[in-house]
Tab-separated table of C-alpha atoms in Angstrom:
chain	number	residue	atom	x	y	z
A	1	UNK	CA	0.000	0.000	0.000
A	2	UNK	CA	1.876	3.267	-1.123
A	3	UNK	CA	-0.618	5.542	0.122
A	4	UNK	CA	0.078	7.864	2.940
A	5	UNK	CA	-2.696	7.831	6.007
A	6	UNK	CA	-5.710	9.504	5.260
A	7	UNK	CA	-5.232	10.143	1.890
A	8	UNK	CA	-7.206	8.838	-1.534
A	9	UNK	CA	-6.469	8.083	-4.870
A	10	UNK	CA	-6.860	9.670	-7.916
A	11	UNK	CA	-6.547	9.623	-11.301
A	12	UNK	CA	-7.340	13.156	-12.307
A	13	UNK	CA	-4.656	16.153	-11.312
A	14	UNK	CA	-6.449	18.054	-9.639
A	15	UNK	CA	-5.392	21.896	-9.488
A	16	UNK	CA	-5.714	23.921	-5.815
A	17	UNK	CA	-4.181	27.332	-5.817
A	18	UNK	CA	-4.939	30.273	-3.247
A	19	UNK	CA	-5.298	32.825	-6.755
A	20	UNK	CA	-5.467	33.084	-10.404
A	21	UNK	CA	-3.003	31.357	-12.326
A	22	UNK	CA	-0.437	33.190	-13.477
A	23	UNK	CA	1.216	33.326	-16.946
A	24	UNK	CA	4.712	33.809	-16.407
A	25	UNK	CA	6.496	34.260	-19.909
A	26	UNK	CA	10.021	32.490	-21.036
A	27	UNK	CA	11.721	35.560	-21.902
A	28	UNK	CA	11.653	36.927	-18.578
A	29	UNK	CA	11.975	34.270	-16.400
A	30	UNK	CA	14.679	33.588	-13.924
A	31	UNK	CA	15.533	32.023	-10.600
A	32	UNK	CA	17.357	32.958	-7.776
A	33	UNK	CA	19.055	31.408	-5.131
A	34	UNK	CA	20.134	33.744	-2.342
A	35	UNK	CA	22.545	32.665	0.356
A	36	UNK	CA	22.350	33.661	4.492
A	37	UNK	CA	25.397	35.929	3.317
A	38	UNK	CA	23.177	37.535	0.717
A	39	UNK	CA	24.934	35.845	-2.379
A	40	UNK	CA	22.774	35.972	-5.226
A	41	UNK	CA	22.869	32.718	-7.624
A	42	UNK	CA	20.848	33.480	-11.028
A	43	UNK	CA	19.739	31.553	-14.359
A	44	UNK	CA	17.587	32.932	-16.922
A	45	UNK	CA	15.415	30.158	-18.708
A	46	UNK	CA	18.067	29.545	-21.416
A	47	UNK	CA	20.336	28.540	-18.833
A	48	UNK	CA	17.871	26.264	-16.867
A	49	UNK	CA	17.442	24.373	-20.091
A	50	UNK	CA	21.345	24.283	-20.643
A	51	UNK	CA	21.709	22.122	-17.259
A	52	UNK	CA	21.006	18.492	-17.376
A	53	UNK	CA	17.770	17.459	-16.558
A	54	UNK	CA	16.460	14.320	-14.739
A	55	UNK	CA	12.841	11.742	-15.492
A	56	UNK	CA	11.567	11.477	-11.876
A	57	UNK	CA	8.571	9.342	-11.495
A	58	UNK	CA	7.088	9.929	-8.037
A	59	UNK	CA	3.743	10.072	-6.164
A	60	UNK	CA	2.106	13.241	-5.256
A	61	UNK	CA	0.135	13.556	-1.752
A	62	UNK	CA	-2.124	16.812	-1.583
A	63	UNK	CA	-2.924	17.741	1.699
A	64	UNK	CA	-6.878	18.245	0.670
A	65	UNK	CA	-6.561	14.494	0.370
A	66	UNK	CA	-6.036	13.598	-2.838
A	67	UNK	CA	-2.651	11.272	-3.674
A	68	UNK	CA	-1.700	10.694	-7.487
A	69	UNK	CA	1.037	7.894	-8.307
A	70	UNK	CA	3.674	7.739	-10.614
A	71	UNK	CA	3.406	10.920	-12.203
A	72	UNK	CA	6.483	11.671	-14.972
A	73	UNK	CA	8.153	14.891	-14.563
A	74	UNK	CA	11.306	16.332	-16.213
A	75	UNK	CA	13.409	19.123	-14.763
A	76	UNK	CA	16.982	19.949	-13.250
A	77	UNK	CA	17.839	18.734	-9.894
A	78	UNK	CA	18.309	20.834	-6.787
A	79	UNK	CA	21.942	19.558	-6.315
A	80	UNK	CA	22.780	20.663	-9.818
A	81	UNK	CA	21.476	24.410	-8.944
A	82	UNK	CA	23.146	24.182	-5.318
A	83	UNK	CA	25.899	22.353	-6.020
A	84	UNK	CA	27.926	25.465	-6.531
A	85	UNK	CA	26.470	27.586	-3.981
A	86	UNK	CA	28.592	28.201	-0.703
A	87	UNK	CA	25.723	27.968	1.890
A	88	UNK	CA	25.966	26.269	5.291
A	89	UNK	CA	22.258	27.297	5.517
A	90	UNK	CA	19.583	25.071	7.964
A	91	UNK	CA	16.631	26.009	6.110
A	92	UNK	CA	14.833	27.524	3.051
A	93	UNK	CA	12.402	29.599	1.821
A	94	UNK	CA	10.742	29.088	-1.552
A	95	UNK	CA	9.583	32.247	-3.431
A	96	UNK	CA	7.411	32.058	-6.414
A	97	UNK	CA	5.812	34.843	-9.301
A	98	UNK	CA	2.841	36.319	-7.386
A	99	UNK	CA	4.332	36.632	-3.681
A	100	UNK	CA	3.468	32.483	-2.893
A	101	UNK	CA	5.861	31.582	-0.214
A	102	UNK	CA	6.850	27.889	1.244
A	103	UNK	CA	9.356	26.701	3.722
A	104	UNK	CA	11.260	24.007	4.246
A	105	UNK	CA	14.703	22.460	5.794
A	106	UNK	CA	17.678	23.011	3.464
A	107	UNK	CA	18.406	19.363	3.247
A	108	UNK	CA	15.168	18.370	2.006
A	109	UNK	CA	16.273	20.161	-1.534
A	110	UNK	CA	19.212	17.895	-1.434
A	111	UNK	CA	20.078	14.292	-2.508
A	112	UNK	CA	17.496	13.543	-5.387
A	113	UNK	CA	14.788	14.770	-3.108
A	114	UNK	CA	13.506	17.986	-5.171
A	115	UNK	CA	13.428	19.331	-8.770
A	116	UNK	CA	13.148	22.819	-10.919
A	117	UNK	CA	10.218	20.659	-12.788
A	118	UNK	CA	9.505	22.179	-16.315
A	119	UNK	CA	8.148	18.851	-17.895
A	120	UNK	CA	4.922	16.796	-16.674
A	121	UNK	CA	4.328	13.651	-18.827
A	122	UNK	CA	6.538	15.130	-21.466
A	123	UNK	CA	4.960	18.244	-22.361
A	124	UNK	CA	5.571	21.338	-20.933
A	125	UNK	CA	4.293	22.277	-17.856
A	126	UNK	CA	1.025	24.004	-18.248
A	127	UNK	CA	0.449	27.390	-16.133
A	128	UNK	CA	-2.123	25.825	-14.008
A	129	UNK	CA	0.188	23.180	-12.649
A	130	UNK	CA	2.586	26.098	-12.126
A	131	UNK	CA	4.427	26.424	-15.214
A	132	UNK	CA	7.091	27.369	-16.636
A	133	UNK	CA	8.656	25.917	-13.555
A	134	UNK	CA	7.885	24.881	-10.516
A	135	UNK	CA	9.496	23.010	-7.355
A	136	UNK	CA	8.707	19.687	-7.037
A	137	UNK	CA	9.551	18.166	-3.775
A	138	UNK	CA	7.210	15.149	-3.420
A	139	UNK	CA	8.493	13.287	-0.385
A	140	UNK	CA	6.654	16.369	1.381
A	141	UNK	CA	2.514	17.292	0.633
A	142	UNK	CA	2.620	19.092	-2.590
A	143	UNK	CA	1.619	22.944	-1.393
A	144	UNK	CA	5.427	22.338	-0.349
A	145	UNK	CA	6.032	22.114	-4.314
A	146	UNK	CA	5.713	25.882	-5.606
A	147	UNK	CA	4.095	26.789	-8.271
A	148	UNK	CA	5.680	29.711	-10.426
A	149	UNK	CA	9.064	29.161	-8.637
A	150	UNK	CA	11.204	31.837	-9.302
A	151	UNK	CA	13.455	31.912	-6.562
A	152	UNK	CA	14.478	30.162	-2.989
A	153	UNK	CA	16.869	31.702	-0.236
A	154	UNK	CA	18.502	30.024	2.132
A	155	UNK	CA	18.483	31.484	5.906
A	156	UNK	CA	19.855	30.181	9.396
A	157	UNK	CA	16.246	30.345	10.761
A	158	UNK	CA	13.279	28.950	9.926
A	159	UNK	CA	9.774	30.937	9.364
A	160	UNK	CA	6.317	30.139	8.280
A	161	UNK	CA	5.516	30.681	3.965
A	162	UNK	CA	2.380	31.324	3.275
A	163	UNK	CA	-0.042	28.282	4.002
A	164	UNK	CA	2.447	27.109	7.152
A	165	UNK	CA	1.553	30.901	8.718
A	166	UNK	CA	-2.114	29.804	7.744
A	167	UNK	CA	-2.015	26.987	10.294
A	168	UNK	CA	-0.891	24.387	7.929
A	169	UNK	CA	2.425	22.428	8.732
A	170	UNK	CA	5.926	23.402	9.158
A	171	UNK	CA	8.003	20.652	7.794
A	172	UNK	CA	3.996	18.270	6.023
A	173	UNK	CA	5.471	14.810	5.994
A	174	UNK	CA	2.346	12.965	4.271
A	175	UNK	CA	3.679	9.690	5.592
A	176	UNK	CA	3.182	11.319	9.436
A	177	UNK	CA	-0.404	13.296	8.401
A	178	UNK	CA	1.117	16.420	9.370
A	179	UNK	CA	-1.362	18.498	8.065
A	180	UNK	CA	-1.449	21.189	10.354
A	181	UNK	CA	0.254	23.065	13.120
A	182	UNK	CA	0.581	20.340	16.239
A	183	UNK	CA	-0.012	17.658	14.085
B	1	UNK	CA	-3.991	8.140	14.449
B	2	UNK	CA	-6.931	9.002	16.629
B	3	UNK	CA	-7.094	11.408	19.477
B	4	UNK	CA	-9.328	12.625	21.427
B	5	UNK	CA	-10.586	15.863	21.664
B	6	UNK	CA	-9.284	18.113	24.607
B	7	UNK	CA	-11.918	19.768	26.309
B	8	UNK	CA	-12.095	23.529	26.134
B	9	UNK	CA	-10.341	23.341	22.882
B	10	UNK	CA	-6.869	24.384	24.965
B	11	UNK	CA	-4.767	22.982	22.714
B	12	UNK	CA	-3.759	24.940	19.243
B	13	UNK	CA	-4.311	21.612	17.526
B	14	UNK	CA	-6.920	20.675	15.147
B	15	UNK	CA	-8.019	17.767	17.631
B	16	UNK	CA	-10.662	15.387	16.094
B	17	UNK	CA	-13.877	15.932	17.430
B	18	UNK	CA	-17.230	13.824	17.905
B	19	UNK	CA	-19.799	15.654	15.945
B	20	UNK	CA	-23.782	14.360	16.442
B	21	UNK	CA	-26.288	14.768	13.492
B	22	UNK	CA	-28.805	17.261	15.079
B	23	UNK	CA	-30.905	17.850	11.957
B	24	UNK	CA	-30.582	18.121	8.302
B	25	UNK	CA	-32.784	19.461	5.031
B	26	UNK	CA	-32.840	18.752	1.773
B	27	UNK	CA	-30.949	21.778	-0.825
B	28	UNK	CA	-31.822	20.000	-3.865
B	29	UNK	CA	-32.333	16.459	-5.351
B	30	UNK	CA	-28.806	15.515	-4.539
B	31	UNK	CA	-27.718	17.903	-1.796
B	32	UNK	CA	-28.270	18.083	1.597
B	33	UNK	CA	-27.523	20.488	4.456
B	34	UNK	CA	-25.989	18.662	7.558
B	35	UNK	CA	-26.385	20.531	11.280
B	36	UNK	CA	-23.821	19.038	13.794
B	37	UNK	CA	-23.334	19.590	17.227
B	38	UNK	CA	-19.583	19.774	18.178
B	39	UNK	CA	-19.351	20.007	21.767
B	40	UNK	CA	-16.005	22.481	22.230
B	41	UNK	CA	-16.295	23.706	18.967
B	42	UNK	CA	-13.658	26.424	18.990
B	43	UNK	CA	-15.156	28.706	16.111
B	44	UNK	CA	-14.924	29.560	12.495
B	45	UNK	CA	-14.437	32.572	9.987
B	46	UNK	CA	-16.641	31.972	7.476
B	47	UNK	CA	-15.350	30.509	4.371
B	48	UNK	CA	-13.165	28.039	6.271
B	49	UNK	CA	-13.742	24.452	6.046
B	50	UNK	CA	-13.372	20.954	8.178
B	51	UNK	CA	-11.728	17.538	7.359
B	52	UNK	CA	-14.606	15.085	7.830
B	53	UNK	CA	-13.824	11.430	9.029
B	54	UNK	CA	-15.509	8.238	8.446
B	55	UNK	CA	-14.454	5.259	10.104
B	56	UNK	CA	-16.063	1.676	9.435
B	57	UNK	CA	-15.790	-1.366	11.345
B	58	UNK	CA	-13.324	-2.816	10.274
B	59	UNK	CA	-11.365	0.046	10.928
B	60	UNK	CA	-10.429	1.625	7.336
B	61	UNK	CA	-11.169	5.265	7.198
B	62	UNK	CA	-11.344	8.161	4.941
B	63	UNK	CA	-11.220	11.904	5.155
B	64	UNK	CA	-12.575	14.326	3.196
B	65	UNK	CA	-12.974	18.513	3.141
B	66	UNK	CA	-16.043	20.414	3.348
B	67	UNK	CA	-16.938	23.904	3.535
B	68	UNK	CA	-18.728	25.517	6.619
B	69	UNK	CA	-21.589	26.624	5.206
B	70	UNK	CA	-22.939	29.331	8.255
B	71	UNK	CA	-21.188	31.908	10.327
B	72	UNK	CA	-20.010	30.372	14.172
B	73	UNK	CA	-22.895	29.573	16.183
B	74	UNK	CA	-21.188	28.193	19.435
B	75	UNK	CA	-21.440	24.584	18.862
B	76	UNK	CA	-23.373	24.425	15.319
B	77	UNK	CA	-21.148	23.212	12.727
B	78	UNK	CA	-23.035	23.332	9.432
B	79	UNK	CA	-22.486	21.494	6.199
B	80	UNK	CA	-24.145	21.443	3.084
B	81	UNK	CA	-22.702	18.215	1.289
B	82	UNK	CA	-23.575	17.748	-3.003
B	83	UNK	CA	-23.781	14.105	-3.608
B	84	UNK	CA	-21.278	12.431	-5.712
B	85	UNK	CA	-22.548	9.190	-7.165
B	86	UNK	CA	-19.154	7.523	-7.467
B	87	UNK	CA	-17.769	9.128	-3.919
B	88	UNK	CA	-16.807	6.837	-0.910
B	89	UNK	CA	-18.186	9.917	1.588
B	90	UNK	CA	-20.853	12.360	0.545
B	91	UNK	CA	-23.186	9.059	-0.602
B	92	UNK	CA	-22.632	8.189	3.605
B	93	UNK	CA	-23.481	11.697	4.406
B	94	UNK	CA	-26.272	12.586	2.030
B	95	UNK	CA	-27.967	9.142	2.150
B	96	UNK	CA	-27.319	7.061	5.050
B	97	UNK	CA	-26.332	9.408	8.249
B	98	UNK	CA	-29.357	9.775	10.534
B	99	UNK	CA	-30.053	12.454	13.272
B	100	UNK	CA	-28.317	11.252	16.179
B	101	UNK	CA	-25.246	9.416	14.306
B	102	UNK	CA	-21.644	10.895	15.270
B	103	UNK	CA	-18.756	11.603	12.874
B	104	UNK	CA	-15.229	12.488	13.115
B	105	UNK	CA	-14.398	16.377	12.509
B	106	UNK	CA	-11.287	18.542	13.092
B	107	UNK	CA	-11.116	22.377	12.004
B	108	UNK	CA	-11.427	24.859	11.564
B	109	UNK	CA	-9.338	24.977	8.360
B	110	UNK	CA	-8.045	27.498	5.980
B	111	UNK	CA	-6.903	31.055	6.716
B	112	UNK	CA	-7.197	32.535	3.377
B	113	UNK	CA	-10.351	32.155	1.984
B	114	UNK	CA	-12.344	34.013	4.539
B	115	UNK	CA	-14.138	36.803	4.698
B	116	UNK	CA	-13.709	39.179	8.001
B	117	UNK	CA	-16.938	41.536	9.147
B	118	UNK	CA	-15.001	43.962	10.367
B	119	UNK	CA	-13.526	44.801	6.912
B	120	UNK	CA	-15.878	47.388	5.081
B	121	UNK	CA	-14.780	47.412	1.375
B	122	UNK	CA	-17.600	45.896	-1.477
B	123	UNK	CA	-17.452	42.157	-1.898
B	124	UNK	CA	-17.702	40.091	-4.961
B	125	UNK	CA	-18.622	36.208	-4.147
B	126	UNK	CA	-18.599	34.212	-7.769
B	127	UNK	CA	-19.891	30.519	-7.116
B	128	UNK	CA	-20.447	27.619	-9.172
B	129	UNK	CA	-22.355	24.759	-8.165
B	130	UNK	CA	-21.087	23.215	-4.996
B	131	UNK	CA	-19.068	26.563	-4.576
B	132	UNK	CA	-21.813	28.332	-2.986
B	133	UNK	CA	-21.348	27.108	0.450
B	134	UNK	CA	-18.647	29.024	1.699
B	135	UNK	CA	-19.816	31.721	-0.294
B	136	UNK	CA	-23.131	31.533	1.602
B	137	UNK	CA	-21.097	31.329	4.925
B	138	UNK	CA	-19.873	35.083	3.952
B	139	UNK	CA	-23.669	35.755	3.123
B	140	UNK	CA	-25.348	35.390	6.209
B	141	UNK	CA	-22.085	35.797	8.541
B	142	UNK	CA	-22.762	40.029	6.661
B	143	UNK	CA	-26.450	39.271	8.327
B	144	UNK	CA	-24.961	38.320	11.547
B	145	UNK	CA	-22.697	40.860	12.264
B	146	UNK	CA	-24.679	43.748	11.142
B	147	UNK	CA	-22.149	44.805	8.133
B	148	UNK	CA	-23.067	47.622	5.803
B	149	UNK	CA	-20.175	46.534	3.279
B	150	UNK	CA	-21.617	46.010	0.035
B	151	UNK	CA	-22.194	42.366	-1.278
B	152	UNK	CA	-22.888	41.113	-4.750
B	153	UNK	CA	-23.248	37.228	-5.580
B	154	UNK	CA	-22.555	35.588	-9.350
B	155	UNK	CA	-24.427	32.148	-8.634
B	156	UNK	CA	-23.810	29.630	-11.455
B	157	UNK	CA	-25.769	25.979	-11.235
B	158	UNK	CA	-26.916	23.853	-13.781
B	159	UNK	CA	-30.394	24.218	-13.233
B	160	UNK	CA	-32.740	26.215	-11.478
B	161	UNK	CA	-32.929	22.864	-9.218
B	162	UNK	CA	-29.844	22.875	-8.740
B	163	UNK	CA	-29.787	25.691	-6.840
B	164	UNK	CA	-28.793	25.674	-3.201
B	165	UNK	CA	-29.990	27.911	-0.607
B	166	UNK	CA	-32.781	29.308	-3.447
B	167	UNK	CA	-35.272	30.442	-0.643
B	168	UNK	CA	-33.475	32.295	1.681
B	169	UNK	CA	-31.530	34.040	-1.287
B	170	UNK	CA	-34.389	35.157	-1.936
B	171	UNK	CA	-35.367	36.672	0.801
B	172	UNK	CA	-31.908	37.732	2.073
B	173	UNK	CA	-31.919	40.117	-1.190
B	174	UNK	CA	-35.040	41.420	-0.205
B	175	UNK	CA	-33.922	41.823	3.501
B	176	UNK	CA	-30.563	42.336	3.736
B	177	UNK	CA	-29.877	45.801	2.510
B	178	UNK	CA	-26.962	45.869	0.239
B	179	UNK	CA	-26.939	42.621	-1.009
B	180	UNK	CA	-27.326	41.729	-4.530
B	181	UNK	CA	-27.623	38.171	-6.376
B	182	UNK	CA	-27.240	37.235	-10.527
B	183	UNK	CA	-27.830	33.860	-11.401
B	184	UNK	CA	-26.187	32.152	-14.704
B	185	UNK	CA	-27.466	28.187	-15.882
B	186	UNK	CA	-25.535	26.760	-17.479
B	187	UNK	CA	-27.800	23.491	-18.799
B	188	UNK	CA	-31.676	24.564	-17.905
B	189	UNK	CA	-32.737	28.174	-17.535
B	190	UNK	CA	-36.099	28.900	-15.552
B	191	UNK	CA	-39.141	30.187	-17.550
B	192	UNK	CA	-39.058	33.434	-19.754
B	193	UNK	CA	-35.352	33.832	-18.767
B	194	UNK	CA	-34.116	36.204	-21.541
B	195	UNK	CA	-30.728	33.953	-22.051
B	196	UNK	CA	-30.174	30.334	-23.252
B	197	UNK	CA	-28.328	28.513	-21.245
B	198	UNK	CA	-24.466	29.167	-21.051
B	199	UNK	CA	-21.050	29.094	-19.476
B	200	UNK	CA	-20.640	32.145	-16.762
B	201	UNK	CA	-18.647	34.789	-19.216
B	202	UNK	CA	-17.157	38.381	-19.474
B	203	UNK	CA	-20.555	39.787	-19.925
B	204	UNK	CA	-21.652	38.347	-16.622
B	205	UNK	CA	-19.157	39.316	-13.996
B	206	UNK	CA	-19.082	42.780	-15.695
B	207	UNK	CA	-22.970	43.309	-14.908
B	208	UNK	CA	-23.599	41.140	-12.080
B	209	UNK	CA	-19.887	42.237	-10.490
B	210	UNK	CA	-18.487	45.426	-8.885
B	211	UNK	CA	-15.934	47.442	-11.035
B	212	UNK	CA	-12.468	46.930	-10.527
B	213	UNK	CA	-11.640	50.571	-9.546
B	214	UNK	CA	-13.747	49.609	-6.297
B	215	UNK	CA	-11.628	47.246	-4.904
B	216	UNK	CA	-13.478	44.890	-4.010
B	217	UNK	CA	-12.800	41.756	-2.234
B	218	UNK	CA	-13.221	38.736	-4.696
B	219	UNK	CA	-13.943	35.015	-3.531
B	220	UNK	CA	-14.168	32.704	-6.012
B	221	UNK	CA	-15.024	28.728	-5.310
B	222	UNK	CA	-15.934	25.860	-7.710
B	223	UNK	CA	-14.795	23.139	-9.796
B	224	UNK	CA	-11.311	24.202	-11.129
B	225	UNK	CA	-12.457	24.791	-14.953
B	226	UNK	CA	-15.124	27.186	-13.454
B	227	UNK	CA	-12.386	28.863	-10.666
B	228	UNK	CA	-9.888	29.089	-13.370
B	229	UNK	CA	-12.165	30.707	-16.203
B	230	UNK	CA	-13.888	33.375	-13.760
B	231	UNK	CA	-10.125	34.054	-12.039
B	232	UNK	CA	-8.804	34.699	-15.911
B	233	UNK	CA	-12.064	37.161	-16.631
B	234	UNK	CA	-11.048	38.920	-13.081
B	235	UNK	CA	-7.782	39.881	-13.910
B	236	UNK	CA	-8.653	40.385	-17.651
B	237	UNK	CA	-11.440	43.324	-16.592
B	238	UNK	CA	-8.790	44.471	-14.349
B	239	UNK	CA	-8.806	43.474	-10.570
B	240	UNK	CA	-6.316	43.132	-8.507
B	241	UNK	CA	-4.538	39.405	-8.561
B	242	UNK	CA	-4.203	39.955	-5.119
B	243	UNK	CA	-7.653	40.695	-4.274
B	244	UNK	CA	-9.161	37.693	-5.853
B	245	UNK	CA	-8.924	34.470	-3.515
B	246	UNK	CA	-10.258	31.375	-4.896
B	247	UNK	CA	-11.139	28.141	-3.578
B	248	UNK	CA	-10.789	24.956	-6.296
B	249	UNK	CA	-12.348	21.532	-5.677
B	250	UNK	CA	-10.320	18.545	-6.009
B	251	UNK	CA	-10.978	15.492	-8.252
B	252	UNK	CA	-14.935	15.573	-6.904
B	253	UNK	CA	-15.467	17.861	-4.903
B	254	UNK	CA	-16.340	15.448	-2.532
């Protein structure tokens, strides 16, 4: 049984966003990774494309319930992006295009554990699911995963994003139901 | 992994609690309004929502989210709950739960899609379907409090049938100063209605919403084509991203 407590399964992909979707063009994209010492990491979408990109196959667990398995994804790993960052930063927060903000412990980005996902079943990622790019970091429940990513930085100290100062989560391990604050 | 619910609600958990089936009614064919009593019911903002849990004998269970569908009322929780012929819950709650019966709940849930009474500027709800509920939470929480901000509802169902709530729309638009209410159908129009039946569209939130110069507060909630297409026509006439929250069912709604 792959399916984390309290959760069902679905075929559909269901989409659950706090606000419109937003269209966030190419040609003006970028992403950001800023360090606790303020260094500023950047790639434009060329560049994203440039790096070499991984096939994950993983399940997603949304904390409204639904779980979807063995979804396809493409995109660049986070231990490409960070691999050449000097950070010895204990947690990060995840910005994306229209001010949606996630946090999470630094070493959940690393070792194979989260993507810059451009790709979903081969095509590219529609604006709905959060394209261009989003994260994708589906060991935790997907709000976790950003939508419209366009930047994370990387502190000493942890603080709530947007949903976790909402009551949801800190860390939303699906496998331990943490749904919500206490849980 | 059950708990039990700590009395007095001193814990900032979402405990589960025992909720008993006090009464319910009938919205249409296929929906029906549930009234709980949650002993220690810490209170809502309307537009939030709980996690309902059903637990058989054998002891699988299954959650699911539903909206609240009134303002707090000590310890009234109330549901209104649109059958889904395929779902593993809302046939249970629609069909087979009986005044009396208890059911798991924890809340309440969701921060963002709520509507404060203290905050004066105009309101826009847009609803389809289902949607209504926490939309209709906002409605008559306006009532409760005594708020003069301005409201206006976009209500889009199938049918006139379909319609939740139709009654006390009715009169609430009547009695509620300030409140206005636009219907679109999108498969079966009542009588001499001057349109065919259609998809909610430009035309629609134009008329039946405020302009965008006003500010207003926008809550959208429905199925995710619906949210999407009526967030898209929000931004497109000009409103604020930031001022439209929206609330989009999963697979079901269920």
């Amino acid at each position: 049984m792959r399916l984390p407590p309290g959760q069902y399964l679905t075929e559909d992909f269901p989409v659950l966003t706090a606000g419109p979707t937003l269209r966030v063009p190419t040609d003006t994209w970028e992403f950001v990774i800023i360090t606790e010492a303020g260094e500023k990491h950047r790639w434009d979408w060329k560049q994203l494309m440039a790096l070499p990109s991984e096939r994950p196959t993983v399940d997603l667990h949304c904390v409204t319930k639904w779980s979807k398995l063995r979804t396809d994804w493409q995109g660049v790993s986070l231990d490409v992006l960070l691999d050449g960052v000097d950070t010895a930063a204990d947690y990060a927060m995840v910005h994306s295009y229209g001010g949606y903000t996630t946090n999470l412990p630094y070493e959940d980005l690393r070792n194979g554990q989260a993507w810059i996902a451009y790709k979903f079943d081969g095509e590219d990622l529609t604006p709905e699911h959060g394209g261009p790019a989003r994260l994708l970091v589906p060991h935790l429940y997907l709000w976790k995963s950003a939508k419209w990513v366009r930047g994370i930085t990387l502190t000493d100290e942890d603080s709530p994003g947007f949903w976790e100062s909402a009551g949801y989560h800190d860390y939303g391990d699906p496998w331990r139901e943490q749904r919500y604050q206490g849980d | 992994m059950a708990r039990a619910a700590v009395p007095g609600g001193l814990s900032p958990r979402l405990v589960w609690r025992a909720a008993r089936l006090v009464e319910f009614r009938d919205e249409t064919p296929s929906a029906r309004t549930l009234v709980f009593d949650v002993p220690d019911w810490p209170g809502h903002l309307p537009g939030q929502h709980v996690d309902v849990r059903l637990t058989a004998d054998d002891g699988y269970s299954t959650q699911r989210s539903y909206s609240i569908a009134t303002p707090a009322d000590g310890s009234r929780v109330v549901l209104t709950v649109q059958l889904v012929e395929d779902g593993e819950v809302s046939p249970y709650l629609t069909e087979t739960l009986s005044v009396g019966d208890v059911i798991e709940l924890r809340g309440p849930v969701g921060g963002w899609f709520v509507w404060r009474s203290a905050d004066p500027a105009p309101v826009l709800l847009i609803g389809g379907g289902s949607g209504i509920v926490p939309l209709m939470a906002m409605i008559r929480a306006r009532r409760a409090a005594g708020s003069k901000a301005l409201f206006r509802l976009i209500y889009s169902a199938r049918t006139p049938e379909d319609r939740y709530y139709a009654d006390e729309l009715r009169t609430r638009v009547r009695d509620d100063f300030g409140l206005d209410v636009s219907y679109v159908y999108t498969r079966k129009t009542p009588e001499g209605w001057p349109l065919p039946p259609r998809r909610l569209g430009v035309a629609d939130v134009n008329n039946g919403g405020w302009p965008p110069d006003f500010q207003p507060a926008c809550f959208v909630c429905g199925p995710t084509g619906f949210v999407e297409a009526v967030a898209d026509i929000l931004i497109a006439l000009g409103h604020d991203a930031r001022r439209v929250k929206t609330e989009r069912f999963g697979p079901s709604g269920t």
